[in-house]
Amino acid sequence: MKNMFPPPKSGTDRRDFMRTLSVLGLMGLSAAFPELAARAATVEPDSFLLQPNGWVPNNPQLPVLHYRQVMTPDEARSSADRFERLVGEHGWPAQWRAGIYDYHHYHSTAHEVLFFVRGDVELVLGGPGGRHVSPLAGDVVVLPTGTGHMRVSASDDLLVVGAYPRGQQWDVCTTAPTAEMTQRMRSLPFPEIDPVTGTGGPLPRLWKRV
């Protein structure tokens, strides 16, 4: 398998990408893509908690969410733009289209939404010895801050859209968090709107802090 290219990191790339999304966002999702909005509103994700694992903090408060078949694989292949519109209107704007890093890492500054546009992939969530998952094209996985993840294998055509709560910028962490990072992750805010299903969706209920 070839190595997946990383998300855009330069400020210029990000500004150009977000400017494009702003143009696409001039029309409402429900009016532009009513069939997608209707289907997304009915999806209930699988959820599971991951406990700390060595240097990987994971997130013992907020579960990983796996939304299966938000779109069919055939629909997903041509729907990256539509998904970016969907999550953008829900307060989780997209920041990149790329693949998944092939080493264990986590994000301490952002929650992450991954939409699988095309290709086959196997991931490990939770750090070394963690949980293996194989999202299909059309699936969405939401990783709360601190969640370890890496790509084990992938087809050459893998394409993923990454989105984050508005105002949050992702980092890449490969060592144990400091006390300051741990405190930040414990209190990192998230929108009160589900990135996939919108207002009234399951994320605010499933991510209710204890």
Short mmCIF file of C-alpha atoms in Angstrom, two decimals:
data_model
loop_
_atom_site.label_atom_id
_atom_site.label_comp_id
_atom_site.label_asym_id
_atom_site.label_seq_id
_atom_site.Cartn_x
_atom_site.Cartn_y
_atom_site.Cartn_z
CA MET A 1 0.00 0.00 0.00
CA LYS A 2 1.26 3.50 -0.68
CA ASN A 3 1.66 5.99 2.16
CA MET A 4 -1.28 8.34 2.56
CA PHE A 5 -0.43 12.02 2.21
CA PRO A 6 -0.96 14.21 5.31
CA PRO A 7 -3.62 16.91 5.65
CA PRO A 8 -2.68 20.44 4.49
CA LYS A 9 -0.71 22.25 7.18
CA SER A 10 0.19 25.65 5.72
CA GLY A 11 -1.89 28.66 6.57
CA THR A 12 -2.35 29.47 2.89
CA ASP A 13 -3.66 25.99 2.10
CA ARG A 14 -6.09 26.16 5.01
CA ARG A 15 -7.36 29.64 4.07
CA ASP A 16 -7.92 28.63 0.44
CA PHE A 17 -9.71 25.44 1.54
CA MET A 18 -11.98 27.27 4.00
CA ARG A 19 -12.73 30.00 1.42
CA THR A 20 -13.93 27.29 -0.98
CA LEU A 21 -16.17 25.83 1.71
CA SER A 22 -17.63 29.27 2.43
CA VAL A 23 -18.65 29.62 -1.22
CA LEU A 24 -20.21 26.16 -1.18
CA GLY A 25 -22.12 27.07 1.97
CA LEU A 26 -24.21 29.82 0.36
CA MET A 27 -27.13 27.41 -0.11
CA GLY A 28 -28.77 25.51 2.73
CA LEU A 29 -28.06 21.79 2.95
CA SER A 30 -31.70 20.76 3.24
CA ALA A 31 -32.63 22.70 0.11
CA ALA A 32 -29.61 21.57 -1.90
CA PHE A 33 -29.43 17.92 -0.83
CA PRO A 34 -32.74 16.93 0.80
CA GLU A 35 -32.14 13.18 0.42
CA LEU A 36 -28.81 13.38 2.30
CA ALA A 37 -30.24 15.55 5.06
CA ALA A 38 -33.20 13.17 5.52
CA ARG A 39 -31.03 10.04 5.66
CA ALA A 40 -28.43 11.56 7.99
CA ALA A 41 -31.15 12.58 10.44
CA THR A 42 -32.07 8.92 11.04
CA VAL A 43 -28.57 7.55 11.75
CA GLU A 44 -27.77 6.35 15.28
CA PRO A 45 -24.06 5.66 15.88
CA ASP A 46 -22.37 2.77 17.62
CA SER A 47 -20.48 4.09 20.64
CA PHE A 48 -17.71 2.82 22.90
CA LEU A 49 -15.34 4.24 25.50
CA LEU A 50 -11.58 3.80 25.37
CA GLN A 51 -9.59 3.87 28.61
CA PRO A 52 -6.04 5.27 28.95
CA ASN A 53 -3.48 2.97 27.34
CA GLY A 54 0.17 3.60 28.19
CA TRP A 55 1.17 6.97 26.73
CA VAL A 56 -2.11 7.28 24.83
CA PRO A 57 -4.64 9.16 27.00
CA ASN A 58 -7.78 8.24 25.03
CA ASN A 59 -10.93 9.75 26.50
CA PRO A 60 -12.60 7.89 29.37
CA GLN A 61 -15.47 10.43 29.45
CA LEU A 62 -16.50 10.79 25.81
CA PRO A 63 -17.12 7.73 23.62
CA VAL A 64 -15.96 7.14 20.08
CA LEU A 65 -18.95 7.31 17.71
CA HIS A 66 -19.23 5.21 14.53
CA TYR A 67 -22.04 6.21 12.17
CA ARG A 68 -22.52 3.42 9.65
CA GLN A 69 -23.62 4.09 6.08
CA VAL A 70 -24.54 7.74 6.31
CA MET A 71 -24.29 7.28 2.54
CA THR A 72 -23.98 4.16 0.43
CA PRO A 73 -20.44 3.49 -0.87
CA ASP A 74 -21.50 4.50 -4.39
CA GLU A 75 -22.96 7.78 -3.11
CA ALA A 76 -19.97 8.51 -0.89
CA ARG A 77 -17.47 8.37 -3.77
CA SER A 78 -18.95 11.54 -5.25
CA SER A 79 -20.10 13.21 -2.04
CA ALA A 80 -17.08 14.77 -0.35
CA ASP A 81 -18.45 18.23 -1.14
CA ARG A 82 -21.87 17.32 0.20
CA PHE A 83 -20.44 15.97 3.44
CA GLU A 84 -18.32 19.09 3.93
CA ARG A 85 -21.48 21.15 3.54
CA LEU A 86 -23.31 18.92 6.02
CA VAL A 87 -20.79 19.14 8.84
CA GLY A 88 -20.05 22.79 8.12
CA GLU A 89 -23.68 23.73 8.65
CA HIS A 90 -23.61 21.76 11.91
CA GLY A 91 -20.62 23.66 13.32
CA TRP A 92 -17.91 21.12 12.44
CA PRO A 93 -16.20 22.60 9.33
CA ALA A 94 -13.97 20.36 7.21
CA GLN A 95 -10.24 21.13 7.17
CA TRP A 96 -8.72 18.52 4.86
CA ARG A 97 -9.12 15.64 2.43
CA ALA A 98 -6.37 13.02 2.70
CA GLY A 99 -5.68 9.68 4.39
CA ILE A 100 -4.87 8.51 7.93
CA TYR A 101 -1.37 8.52 9.42
CA ASP A 102 0.23 5.08 9.71
CA TYR A 103 1.49 5.57 13.27
CA HIS A 104 -0.23 5.86 16.66
CA HIS A 105 -1.13 9.46 17.50
CA TYR A 106 -3.84 11.56 19.11
CA HIS A 107 -5.06 15.15 19.08
CA SER A 108 -4.99 17.22 22.29
CA THR A 109 -6.49 20.41 20.86
CA ALA A 110 -9.48 19.18 18.86
CA HIS A 111 -12.21 16.58 18.52
CA GLU A 112 -12.17 14.95 15.08
CA VAL A 113 -14.78 13.80 12.55
CA LEU A 114 -13.64 11.39 9.81
CA PHE A 115 -15.82 10.75 6.75
CA PHE A 116 -14.69 7.83 4.60
CA VAL A 117 -15.25 8.82 0.98
CA ARG A 118 -13.75 5.83 -0.81
CA GLY A 119 -11.35 2.95 -0.42
CA ASP A 120 -10.77 0.20 2.13
CA VAL A 121 -9.01 0.79 5.44
CA GLU A 122 -8.24 -0.90 8.74
CA LEU A 123 -7.62 1.32 11.77
CA VAL A 124 -6.51 0.73 15.33
CA LEU A 125 -8.22 2.98 17.88
CA GLY A 126 -6.94 3.45 21.40
CA GLY A 127 -3.19 3.02 20.94
CA PRO A 128 -0.98 -0.09 20.74
CA GLY A 129 -3.03 -3.26 21.15
CA GLY A 130 -6.23 -1.23 20.74
CA ARG A 131 -9.50 -1.83 18.96
CA HIS A 132 -9.44 -2.69 15.25
CA VAL A 133 -12.15 -1.13 13.09
CA SER A 134 -12.69 -1.14 9.33
CA PRO A 135 -14.96 1.76 8.34
CA LEU A 136 -16.60 1.49 4.94
CA ALA A 137 -17.06 4.21 2.35
CA GLY A 138 -20.02 6.24 3.56
CA ASP A 139 -19.20 5.74 7.27
CA VAL A 140 -18.36 8.51 9.74
CA VAL A 141 -16.19 8.08 12.84
CA VAL A 142 -16.04 10.78 15.53
CA LEU A 143 -12.97 10.70 17.78
CA PRO A 144 -13.04 12.72 21.00
CA THR A 145 -9.84 14.53 21.87
CA GLY A 146 -7.13 12.22 23.19
CA THR A 147 -8.24 9.18 21.18
CA GLY A 148 -5.33 7.20 19.78
CA HIS A 149 -5.66 6.15 16.15
CA MET A 150 -3.55 4.88 13.28
CA ARG A 151 -3.90 3.26 9.86
CA VAL A 152 -2.92 -0.41 9.72
CA SER A 153 -3.60 -0.90 6.01
CA ALA A 154 -5.49 0.81 3.21
CA SER A 155 -6.22 0.56 -0.48
CA ASP A 156 -4.46 2.99 -2.80
CA ASP A 157 -7.67 4.95 -3.41
CA LEU A 158 -8.41 5.73 0.26
CA LEU A 159 -9.85 9.22 0.71
CA VAL A 160 -11.04 10.69 4.00
CA VAL A 161 -12.50 14.08 4.94
CA GLY A 162 -11.40 15.47 8.32
CA ALA A 163 -13.59 17.97 10.19
CA TYR A 164 -13.36 19.65 13.60
CA PRO A 165 -15.46 21.92 15.83
CA ARG A 166 -15.38 25.50 14.62
CA GLY A 167 -12.37 27.31 16.10
CA GLN A 168 -10.38 24.17 16.95
CA GLN A 169 -7.11 23.33 15.16
CA TRP A 170 -5.69 19.82 15.39
CA ASP A 171 -2.22 18.94 16.61
CA VAL A 172 -0.39 15.59 16.36
CA CYS A 173 0.79 14.02 19.62
CA THR A 174 2.95 10.89 19.83
CA THR A 175 4.04 11.03 23.48
CA ALA A 176 2.24 11.09 26.82
CA PRO A 177 0.35 14.33 27.53
CA THR A 178 1.58 16.87 30.05
CA ALA A 179 -0.62 17.86 32.97
CA GLU A 180 -1.59 21.01 31.06
CA MET A 181 -2.60 18.99 27.99
CA THR A 182 -4.64 16.58 30.12
CA GLN A 183 -6.54 19.43 31.72
CA ARG A 184 -7.22 20.99 28.31
CA MET A 185 -8.59 17.74 26.91
CA ARG A 186 -10.87 17.27 29.91
CA SER A 187 -12.53 20.62 29.32
CA LEU A 188 -12.31 20.96 25.53
CA PRO A 189 -15.73 22.18 24.31
CA PHE A 190 -17.75 20.73 21.46
CA PRO A 191 -20.81 21.98 19.54
CA GLU A 192 -24.22 21.14 20.93
CA ILE A 193 -25.14 19.95 17.43
CA ASP A 194 -24.39 16.48 16.11
CA PRO A 195 -21.97 16.74 13.15
CA VAL A 196 -23.93 14.21 11.09
CA THR A 197 -27.58 14.40 12.16
CA GLY A 198 -27.76 18.02 13.31
CA THR A 199 -29.94 19.51 16.04
CA GLY A 200 -31.43 16.84 18.28
CA GLY A 201 -28.84 14.27 17.17
CA PRO A 202 -27.11 11.78 19.46
CA LEU A 203 -23.69 13.37 20.03
CA PRO A 204 -24.70 15.92 22.71
CA ARG A 205 -26.56 13.14 24.56
CA LEU A 206 -23.76 10.59 24.28
CA TRP A 207 -21.06 13.15 25.05
CA LYS A 208 -22.77 14.60 28.11
CA ARG A 209 -19.99 15.11 30.63
CA VAL A 210 -20.26 13.45 34.03
#
